[in-house]
PDB file of C-alpha atoms in Angstrom:
ATOM      1  CA  UNK R   1      49.680-105.994  48.451  1.00 41.00           C
ATOM      2  CA  UNK R   2      53.411-106.668  49.695  1.00 35.00           C
ATOM      3  CA  UNK R   3      56.856-108.391  50.658  1.00 31.00           C
ATOM      4  CA  UNK R   4      59.966-109.445  52.669  1.00 29.00           C
ATOM      5  CA  UNK R   5      62.390-112.414  52.593  1.00 28.00           C
ATOM      6  CA  UNK R   6      62.786-115.228  54.919  1.00 29.00           C
ATOM      7  CA  UNK R   7      62.089-118.845  55.477  1.00 28.00           C
ATOM      8  CA  UNK R   8      60.905-121.314  58.055  1.00 27.00           C
ATOM      9  CA  UNK R   9      60.098-125.053  57.961  1.00 28.00           C
ATOM     10  CA  UNK R  10      56.530-125.963  58.679  1.00 29.00           C
ATOM     11  CA  UNK R  11      56.264-129.658  59.669  1.00 27.00           C
ATOM     12  CA  UNK R  12      52.546-129.294  59.979  1.00 30.00           C
ATOM     13  CA  UNK R  13      51.972-128.446  56.507  1.00 32.00           C
ATOM     14  CA  UNK R  14      54.835-130.270  54.884  1.00 33.00           C
ATOM     15  CA  UNK R  15      55.264-127.703  52.222  1.00 37.00           C
ATOM     16  CA  UNK R  16      57.477-124.710  51.518  1.00 44.00           C
ATOM     17  CA  UNK R  17      57.275-121.919  54.020  1.00 44.00           C
ATOM     18  CA  UNK R  18      56.210-118.486  52.667  1.00 51.00           C
ATOM     19  CA  UNK R  19      58.972-116.258  51.647  1.00 49.00           C
ATOM     20  CA  UNK R  20      58.538-113.568  54.184  1.00 51.00           C
ATOM     21  CA  UNK R  21      59.244-112.101  57.614  1.00 55.00           C
ATOM     22  CA  UNK R  22      58.515-115.127  59.670  1.00 57.00           C
ATOM     23  CA  UNK R  23      58.629-114.277  63.290  1.00 57.00           C
ATOM     24  CA  UNK R  24      60.384-116.300  65.993  1.00 51.00           C
ATOM     25  CA  UNK R  25      57.043-117.664  67.304  1.00 67.00           C
ATOM     26  CA  UNK R  26      56.160-119.115  63.905  1.00 93.00           C
ATOM     27  CA  UNK R  27      53.958-116.276  62.909  1.00 96.00           C
ATOM     28  CA  UNK R  28      54.087-114.030  59.848  1.00 97.00           C
ATOM     29  CA  UNK R  29      53.236-110.311  60.176  1.00 98.00           C
ATOM     30  CA  UNK R  30      50.709-109.067  57.565  1.00 98.00           C
ATOM     31  CA  UNK R  31      49.453-105.656  56.610  1.00 98.00           C
ATOM     32  CA  UNK R  32      46.334-104.639  54.879  1.00 97.00           C
ATOM     33  CA  UNK R  33      45.952-100.966  53.487  1.00 96.00           C
ATOM     34  CA  UNK R  34      42.436 -99.588  53.619  1.00 94.00           C
ATOM     35  CA  UNK R  35      40.210 -96.899  55.085  1.00 94.00           C
ATOM     36  CA  UNK R  36      39.860 -96.325  58.820  1.00 96.00           C
ATOM     37  CA  UNK R  37      36.355 -97.535  59.025  1.00 94.00           C
ATOM     38  CA  UNK R  38      37.093-100.819  57.323  1.00 93.00           C
ATOM     39  CA  UNK R  39      40.252-101.351  59.320  1.00 96.00           C
ATOM     40  CA  UNK R  40      38.422-100.842  62.594  1.00 96.00           C
ATOM     41  CA  UNK R  41      35.582-103.086  61.391  1.00 94.00           C
ATOM     42  CA  UNK R  42      37.871-105.944  60.437  1.00 95.00           C
ATOM     43  CA  UNK R  43      39.985-105.527  63.644  1.00 97.00           C
ATOM     44  CA  UNK R  44      36.652-105.719  65.691  1.00 96.00           C
ATOM     45  CA  UNK R  45      34.374-107.977  63.792  1.00 95.00           C
ATOM     46  CA  UNK R  46      36.626-109.847  61.481  1.00 96.00           C
ATOM     47  CA  UNK R  47      36.386-110.462  57.760  1.00 95.00           C
ATOM     48  CA  UNK R  48      32.891-110.922  56.184  1.00 91.00           C
ATOM     49  CA  UNK R  49      32.482-111.993  52.600  1.00 86.00           C
ATOM     50  CA  UNK R  50      29.592-109.692  51.742  1.00 82.00           C
ATOM     51  CA  UNK R  51      31.429-106.544  53.017  1.00 78.00           C
ATOM     52  CA  UNK R  52      34.591-107.481  51.214  1.00 76.00           C
ATOM     53  CA  UNK R  53      32.583-107.960  47.899  1.00 73.00           C
ATOM     54  CA  UNK R  54      31.289-104.360  48.220  1.00 71.00           C
ATOM     55  CA  UNK R  55      34.754-103.228  47.318  1.00 66.00           C
ATOM     56  CA  UNK R  56      35.849-105.768  44.827  1.00 64.00           C
ATOM     57  CA  UNK R  57      33.849-108.227  42.768  1.00 64.00           C
ATOM     58  CA  UNK R  58      35.553-111.292  43.999  1.00 73.00           C
ATOM     59  CA  UNK R  59      35.271-110.375  47.669  1.00 87.00           C
ATOM     60  CA  UNK R  60      38.845-111.459  48.289  1.00 92.00           C
ATOM     61  CA  UNK R  61      41.067-110.055  51.058  1.00 95.00           C
ATOM     62  CA  UNK R  62      44.620-108.952  50.295  1.00 95.00           C
ATOM     63  CA  UNK R  63      47.491-108.538  52.684  1.00 97.00           C
ATOM     64  CA  UNK R  64      51.220-108.043  52.256  1.00 97.00           C
ATOM     65  CA  UNK R  65      54.351-108.377  54.374  1.00 97.00           C
ATOM     66  CA  UNK R  66      55.522-104.987  52.930  1.00 95.00           C
ATOM     67  CA  UNK R  67      54.420-102.193  55.347  1.00 96.00           C
ATOM     68  CA  UNK R  68      55.247 -99.430  52.776  1.00 93.00           C
ATOM     69  CA  UNK R  69      53.105-101.215  50.151  1.00 94.00           C
ATOM     70  CA  UNK R  70      50.119-101.445  52.531  1.00 96.00           C
ATOM     71  CA  UNK R  71      50.562 -97.794  53.230  1.00 95.00           C
ATOM     72  CA  UNK R  72      50.374 -96.913  49.654  1.00 94.00           C
ATOM     73  CA  UNK R  73      47.240 -99.020  49.127  1.00 94.00           C
ATOM     74  CA  UNK R  74      45.701 -97.406  52.173  1.00 95.00           C
ATOM     75  CA  UNK R  75      46.059 -93.925  50.604  1.00 92.00           C
ATOM     76  CA  UNK R  76      44.130 -94.999  47.428  1.00 89.00           C
ATOM     77  CA  UNK R  77      41.514 -97.012  49.409  1.00 88.00           C
ATOM     78  CA  UNK R  78      38.359 -97.377  47.305  1.00 82.00           C
ATOM     79  CA  UNK R  79      36.111 -95.921  49.953  1.00 84.00           C
ATOM     80  CA  UNK R  80      38.085 -92.586  49.737  1.00 84.00           C
ATOM     81  CA  UNK R  81      38.157 -92.664  53.458  1.00 89.00           C
ATOM     82  CA  UNK R  82      40.905 -91.737  55.964  1.00 94.00           C
ATOM     83  CA  UNK R  83      43.791 -94.071  55.035  1.00 95.00           C
ATOM     84  CA  UNK R  84      44.615 -96.788  57.556  1.00 97.00           C
ATOM     85  CA  UNK R  85      46.561 -99.910  57.912  1.00 98.00           C
ATOM     86  CA  UNK R  86      45.415-103.117  59.635  1.00 98.00           C
ATOM     87  CA  UNK R  87      48.402-105.041  61.022  1.00 98.00           C
ATOM     88  CA  UNK R  88      48.054-108.555  62.320  1.00 98.00           C
ATOM     89  CA  UNK R  89      49.925-111.765  62.725  1.00 97.00           C
ATOM     90  CA  UNK R  90      49.000-115.180  61.230  1.00 97.00           C
ATOM     91  CA  UNK R  91      50.655-118.466  62.130  1.00 97.00           C
ATOM     92  CA  UNK R  92      52.739-119.727  59.384  1.00 96.00           C
ATOM     93  CA  UNK R  93      51.138-123.161  59.732  1.00 96.00           C
ATOM     94  CA  UNK R  94      47.657-121.451  59.107  1.00 97.00           C
ATOM     95  CA  UNK R  95      48.972-119.715  55.947  1.00 96.00           C
ATOM     96  CA  UNK R  96      50.549-122.876  54.656  1.00 94.00           C
ATOM     97  CA  UNK R  97      47.270-124.796  55.258  1.00 95.00           C
ATOM     98  CA  UNK R  98      45.270-122.124  53.240  1.00 96.00           C
ATOM     99  CA  UNK R  99      47.883-122.146  50.412  1.00 95.00           C
ATOM    100  CA  UNK R 100      48.056-126.034  50.159  1.00 95.00           C
ATOM    101  CA  UNK R 101      44.317-126.719  50.533  1.00 95.00           C
ATOM    102  CA  UNK R 102      42.551-128.107  47.513  1.00 94.00           C
ATOM    103  CA  UNK R 103      41.178-126.010  46.052  1.00 94.00           C
ATOM    104  CA  UNK R 104      43.444-123.312  47.403  1.00 94.00           C
ATOM    105  CA  UNK R 105      41.904-120.802  49.804  1.00 97.00           C
ATOM    106  CA  UNK R 106      44.873-118.343  49.301  1.00 97.00           C
ATOM    107  CA  UNK R 107      47.301-117.448  46.669  1.00 97.00           C
ATOM    108  CA  UNK R 108      50.782-115.879  46.954  1.00 97.00           C
ATOM    109  CA  UNK R 109      51.450-113.160  44.491  1.00 96.00           C
ATOM    110  CA  UNK R 110      55.207-112.526  44.003  1.00 94.00           C
ATOM    111  CA  UNK R 111      57.191-112.555  47.133  1.00 92.00           C
ATOM    112  CA  UNK R 112      55.127-110.300  49.145  1.00 92.00           C
ATOM    113  CA  UNK R 113      51.374-110.355  48.672  1.00 96.00           C
ATOM    114  CA  UNK R 114      48.767-112.881  49.711  1.00 97.00           C
ATOM    115  CA  UNK R 115      45.241-113.026  48.297  1.00 96.00           C
ATOM    116  CA  UNK R 116      42.783-114.771  50.660  1.00 97.00           C
ATOM    117  CA  UNK R 117      39.496-116.041  49.107  1.00 96.00           C
ATOM    118  CA  UNK R 118      36.234-115.795  51.128  1.00 95.00           C
ATOM    119  CA  UNK R 119      36.416-119.484  51.917  1.00 96.00           C
ATOM    120  CA  UNK R 120      39.426-118.627  54.026  1.00 97.00           C
ATOM    121  CA  UNK R 121      37.705-115.899  56.075  1.00 97.00           C
ATOM    122  CA  UNK R 122      36.522-118.089  58.908  1.00 97.00           C
ATOM    123  CA  UNK R 123      40.006-119.426  59.350  1.00 97.00           C
ATOM    124  CA  UNK R 124      41.511-116.020  59.306  1.00 98.00           C
ATOM    125  CA  UNK R 125      39.069-114.713  61.736  1.00 97.00           C
ATOM    126  CA  UNK R 126      40.066-117.466  64.115  1.00 97.00           C
ATOM    127  CA  UNK R 127      43.781-117.035  63.705  1.00 97.00           C
ATOM    128  CA  UNK R 128      44.457-113.393  63.017  1.00 97.00           C
ATOM    129  CA  UNK R 129      46.223-112.274  66.141  1.00 97.00           C
ATOM    130  CA  UNK R 130      47.461-108.861  67.537  1.00 97.00           C
ATOM    131  CA  UNK R 131      45.171-106.882  65.212  1.00 98.00           C
ATOM    132  CA  UNK R 132      46.184-103.284  65.303  1.00 98.00           C
ATOM    133  CA  UNK R 133      44.936-100.320  63.340  1.00 98.00           C
ATOM    134  CA  UNK R 134      47.317 -97.664  62.285  1.00 98.00           C
ATOM    135  CA  UNK R 135      46.123 -94.327  61.073  1.00 97.00           C
ATOM    136  CA  UNK R 136      47.112 -92.002  59.728  1.00 93.00           C
ATOM    137  CA  UNK R 137      49.608 -93.853  57.546  1.00 92.00           C
ATOM    138  CA  UNK R 138      52.876 -92.220  56.429  1.00 84.00           C
TER     139      UNK R 138
ATOM    140  CA  UNK V   1      29.890 -97.848  50.750  1.00 50.00           C
ATOM    141  CA  UNK V   2      30.438 -98.436  47.035  1.00 58.00           C
ATOM    142  CA  UNK V   3      33.877 -98.678  45.440  1.00 66.00           C
ATOM    143  CA  UNK V   4      34.773 -95.728  43.430  1.00 76.00           C
ATOM    144  CA  UNK V   5      38.130 -95.768  41.724  1.00 86.00           C
ATOM    145  CA  UNK V   6      39.186 -92.237  40.564  1.00 92.00           C
ATOM    146  CA  UNK V   7      40.273 -91.684  36.958  1.00 95.00           C
ATOM    147  CA  UNK V   8      43.123 -89.412  38.016  1.00 96.00           C
ATOM    148  CA  UNK V   9      45.764 -90.071  40.745  1.00 96.00           C
ATOM    149  CA  UNK V  10      48.552 -87.562  41.255  1.00 96.00           C
ATOM    150  CA  UNK V  11      51.613 -88.193  43.353  1.00 96.00           C
ATOM    151  CA  UNK V  12      54.331 -85.619  44.392  1.00 95.00           C
ATOM    152  CA  UNK V  13      57.725 -87.136  44.413  1.00 96.00           C
ATOM    153  CA  UNK V  14      60.369 -85.230  46.398  1.00 96.00           C
ATOM    154  CA  UNK V  15      63.917 -86.236  45.750  1.00 96.00           C
ATOM    155  CA  UNK V  16      67.034 -85.156  47.910  1.00 94.00           C
ATOM    156  CA  UNK V  17      68.436 -82.978  44.918  1.00 95.00           C
ATOM    157  CA  UNK V  18      67.376 -81.762  41.530  1.00 95.00           C
ATOM    158  CA  UNK V  19      70.054 -84.109  40.057  1.00 96.00           C
ATOM    159  CA  UNK V  20      68.404 -87.071  41.601  1.00 95.00           C
ATOM    160  CA  UNK V  21      64.970 -85.857  40.458  1.00 95.00           C
ATOM    161  CA  UNK V  22      66.356 -85.723  36.913  1.00 95.00           C
ATOM    162  CA  UNK V  23      67.884 -89.158  37.158  1.00 95.00           C
ATOM    163  CA  UNK V  24      64.738 -90.711  38.501  1.00 95.00           C
ATOM    164  CA  UNK V  25      62.610 -89.116  35.807  1.00 95.00           C
ATOM    165  CA  UNK V  26      64.868 -90.377  33.105  1.00 94.00           C
ATOM    166  CA  UNK V  27      64.440 -93.834  34.552  1.00 92.00           C
ATOM    167  CA  UNK V  28      60.785 -93.615  34.847  1.00 93.00           C
ATOM    168  CA  UNK V  29      60.272 -92.461  31.166  1.00 91.00           C
ATOM    169  CA  UNK V  30      61.298 -95.973  30.196  1.00 89.00           C
ATOM    170  CA  UNK V  31      59.418 -97.748  33.085  1.00 90.00           C
ATOM    171  CA  UNK V  32      56.160 -95.972  32.225  1.00 93.00           C
ATOM    172  CA  UNK V  33      56.137 -96.764  28.523  1.00 93.00           C
ATOM    173  CA  UNK V  34      52.577 -98.092  27.800  1.00 94.00           C
ATOM    174  CA  UNK V  35      53.979-101.340  26.405  1.00 95.00           C
ATOM    175  CA  UNK V  36      55.872-102.144  29.540  1.00 94.00           C
ATOM    176  CA  UNK V  37      54.469-105.359  31.054  1.00 95.00           C
ATOM    177  CA  UNK V  38      54.515-106.449  34.735  1.00 94.00           C
ATOM    178  CA  UNK V  39      54.311-110.236  35.382  1.00 95.00           C
ATOM    179  CA  UNK V  40      52.184-111.179  38.380  1.00 96.00           C
ATOM    180  CA  UNK V  41      53.399-114.597  39.401  1.00 97.00           C
ATOM    181  CA  UNK V  42      50.706-116.388  41.340  1.00 97.00           C
ATOM    182  CA  UNK V  43      51.487-119.489  43.399  1.00 96.00           C
ATOM    183  CA  UNK V  44      49.677-122.111  45.479  1.00 94.00           C
ATOM    184  CA  UNK V  45      50.222-125.721  46.322  1.00 92.00           C
ATOM    185  CA  UNK V  46      46.947-127.659  46.336  1.00 92.00           C
ATOM    186  CA  UNK V  47      47.638-130.965  48.148  1.00 88.00           C
ATOM    187  CA  UNK V  48      51.359-130.105  48.106  1.00 88.00           C
ATOM    188  CA  UNK V  49      51.560-129.865  44.308  1.00 92.00           C
ATOM    189  CA  UNK V  50      53.134-126.438  43.456  1.00 93.00           C
ATOM    190  CA  UNK V  51      51.181-124.450  40.906  1.00 92.00           C
ATOM    191  CA  UNK V  52      52.594-121.286  39.430  1.00 95.00           C
ATOM    192  CA  UNK V  53      51.339-118.986  36.680  1.00 96.00           C
ATOM    193  CA  UNK V  54      52.671-115.745  35.392  1.00 97.00           C
ATOM    194  CA  UNK V  55      49.993-113.366  34.486  1.00 96.00           C
ATOM    195  CA  UNK V  56      51.210-110.442  32.208  1.00 97.00           C
ATOM    196  CA  UNK V  57      49.754-106.931  32.853  1.00 97.00           C
ATOM    197  CA  UNK V  58      50.531-104.199  30.198  1.00 97.00           C
ATOM    198  CA  UNK V  59      50.549-100.700  31.483  1.00 97.00           C
ATOM    199  CA  UNK V  60      48.685 -99.356  28.516  1.00 97.00           C
ATOM    200  CA  UNK V  61      45.703-101.692  29.095  1.00 98.00           C
ATOM    201  CA  UNK V  62      45.104-100.014  32.407  1.00 98.00           C
ATOM    202  CA  UNK V  63      46.261 -96.397  31.958  1.00 98.00           C
ATOM    203  CA  UNK V  64      45.453 -93.961  29.165  1.00 97.00           C
ATOM    204  CA  UNK V  65      48.626 -92.146  30.107  1.00 95.00           C
ATOM    205  CA  UNK V  66      50.971 -91.754  32.986  1.00 96.00           C
ATOM    206  CA  UNK V  67      52.605 -88.292  32.768  1.00 95.00           C
ATOM    207  CA  UNK V  68      55.643 -86.810  34.667  1.00 95.00           C
ATOM    208  CA  UNK V  69      55.028 -83.197  35.487  1.00 94.00           C
ATOM    209  CA  UNK V  70      56.974 -80.439  37.217  1.00 91.00           C
ATOM    210  CA  UNK V  71      56.824 -80.100  40.886  1.00 88.00           C
ATOM    211  CA  UNK V  72      56.105 -76.380  40.628  1.00 80.00           C
ATOM    212  CA  UNK V  73      56.165 -74.769  44.022  1.00 82.00           C
ATOM    213  CA  UNK V  74      57.795 -77.882  45.517  1.00 78.00           C
ATOM    214  CA  UNK V  75      61.017 -76.951  43.689  1.00 87.00           C
ATOM    215  CA  UNK V  76      63.397 -78.586  41.190  1.00 90.00           C
ATOM    216  CA  UNK V  77      64.000 -81.610  43.411  1.00 95.00           C
ATOM    217  CA  UNK V  78      60.337 -82.550  43.073  1.00 96.00           C
ATOM    218  CA  UNK V  79      58.101 -83.738  40.269  1.00 96.00           C
ATOM    219  CA  UNK V  80      54.608 -85.286  39.910  1.00 96.00           C
ATOM    220  CA  UNK V  81      53.532 -88.569  38.498  1.00 96.00           C
ATOM    221  CA  UNK V  82      49.829 -88.397  37.286  1.00 96.00           C
ATOM    222  CA  UNK V  83      48.204 -91.722  36.587  1.00 97.00           C
ATOM    223  CA  UNK V  84      45.236 -91.541  34.156  1.00 97.00           C
ATOM    224  CA  UNK V  85      43.247 -94.672  34.639  1.00 97.00           C
ATOM    225  CA  UNK V  86      41.350 -96.051  31.671  1.00 97.00           C
ATOM    226  CA  UNK V  87      37.582 -96.136  32.469  1.00 95.00           C
ATOM    227  CA  UNK V  88      37.556 -99.787  31.688  1.00 95.00           C
ATOM    228  CA  UNK V  89      40.616-100.771  33.660  1.00 95.00           C
ATOM    229  CA  UNK V  90      40.536-103.850  35.719  1.00 91.00           C
ATOM    230  CA  UNK V  91      41.094-103.520  39.490  1.00 88.00           C
ATOM    231  CA  UNK V  92      44.821-104.490  39.092  1.00 92.00           C
ATOM    232  CA  UNK V  93      45.438-100.892  37.991  1.00 94.00           C
ATOM    233  CA  UNK V  94      46.015 -99.988  41.579  1.00 93.00           C
ATOM    234  CA  UNK V  95      48.626-102.748  41.948  1.00 93.00           C
ATOM    235  CA  UNK V  96      50.523-101.479  38.937  1.00 95.00           C
ATOM    236  CA  UNK V  97      50.459 -97.849  40.343  1.00 96.00           C
ATOM    237  CA  UNK V  98      51.734 -99.147  43.720  1.00 94.00           C
ATOM    238  CA  UNK V  99      54.481-101.175  41.957  1.00 92.00           C
ATOM    239  CA  UNK V 100      55.567 -98.096  40.110  1.00 93.00           C
ATOM    240  CA  UNK V 101      55.686 -96.024  43.317  1.00 94.00           C
ATOM    241  CA  UNK V 102      57.663 -98.778  44.932  1.00 91.00           C
ATOM    242  CA  UNK V 103      60.146 -98.752  42.142  1.00 90.00           C
ATOM    243  CA  UNK V 104      60.596 -95.033  42.768  1.00 92.00           C
ATOM    244  CA  UNK V 105      61.366 -95.719  46.461  1.00 89.00           C
ATOM    245  CA  UNK V 106      63.743 -98.528  45.589  1.00 90.00           C
ATOM    246  CA  UNK V 107      65.663 -96.544  42.968  1.00 91.00           C
ATOM    247  CA  UNK V 108      65.849 -93.476  45.204  1.00 92.00           C
ATOM    248  CA  UNK V 109      65.420 -94.554  48.855  1.00 93.00           C
ATOM    249  CA  UNK V 110      65.478 -91.008  50.103  1.00 94.00           C
ATOM    250  CA  UNK V 111      62.633 -89.892  47.782  1.00 94.00           C
ATOM    251  CA  UNK V 112      59.247 -89.452  49.220  1.00 93.00           C
ATOM    252  CA  UNK V 113      55.858 -90.078  47.495  1.00 93.00           C
ATOM    253  CA  UNK V 114      52.790 -88.257  48.682  1.00 92.00           C
ATOM    254  CA  UNK V 115      49.281 -88.496  47.338  1.00 93.00           C
ATOM    255  CA  UNK V 116      48.183 -85.139  46.210  1.00 93.00           C
ATOM    256  CA  UNK V 117      45.037 -85.680  44.187  1.00 93.00           C
ATOM    257  CA  UNK V 118      42.603 -88.353  43.446  1.00 93.00           C
ATOM    258  CA  UNK V 119      39.488 -87.661  41.425  1.00 92.00           C
ATOM    259  CA  UNK V 120      37.742 -87.891  38.012  1.00 94.00           C
ATOM    260  CA  UNK V 121      38.737 -84.371  36.952  1.00 93.00           C
ATOM    261  CA  UNK V 122      42.203 -83.896  35.396  1.00 91.00           C
ATOM    262  CA  UNK V 123      44.356 -82.138  37.883  1.00 89.00           C
ATOM    263  CA  UNK V 124      45.441 -78.625  36.875  1.00 81.00           C
ATOM    264  CA  UNK V 125      49.150 -78.905  36.616  1.00 69.00           C
ATOM    265  CA  UNK V 126      51.112 -76.949  33.991  1.00 60.00           C
ATOM    266  CA  UNK V 127      54.038 -77.901  31.896  1.00 53.00           C
ATOM    267  CA  UNK V 128      53.976 -81.556  30.939  1.00 47.00           C
ATOM    268  CA  UNK V 129      57.466 -83.028  30.728  1.00 43.00           C
ATOM    269  CA  UNK V 130      56.541 -85.913  28.432  1.00 43.00           C
TER     270      UNK V 130
END
């Protein structure tokens, strides 16, 4: 999980913008540390609840704005596979919509980490842009 | 693939100097006390109504011990941090470990942390410092 500071207004959602690395185009760069196979699978096929649940009971998907933090998580990936980082961008308005939905489909942990529940996966799959897999990680 | 979290995770920390290594270890001895607690502040805003909760996580509930050990061949500017996870630790153990490693990097930006070992057998490193 992870962080950065920053702010941007989000008229579409009407709430507070996430506290991190908001890009000029209204997107937030996020990073997910995992193993190479999983990173490639998400990059190509997107998130799938059953696969996520295989690695954690709740089946949630975690991402951070902190690249170094994602790299650390990659190194201790539960599959024990080659560490990798999935980088992607998410529109701030989409993140806001997930955080403000009722019930929430995402939670922010601290300033830097986002937890996405399986109910958010379809939205994430539709809006995750510029998916890139980085491996090995530093 | 099934999730398998190792009981032991060992990181090699390399500092710019032996003095910096000692300073960092001194700081960590306090930070790694089993009674130290990290608060995970969780936020969401369903229908625009901000919700926030602070969930405390005590190190000793996740780790049997966290040891600082010599860097051995890596020299006096290096040391190891060995996390011994409790068998019944909840998944947040990994977050606590990563937060600790981040504290090392923040406290000593030129220090590097490298994963050396993960497994269920205790790593064979001589000379515990604490």
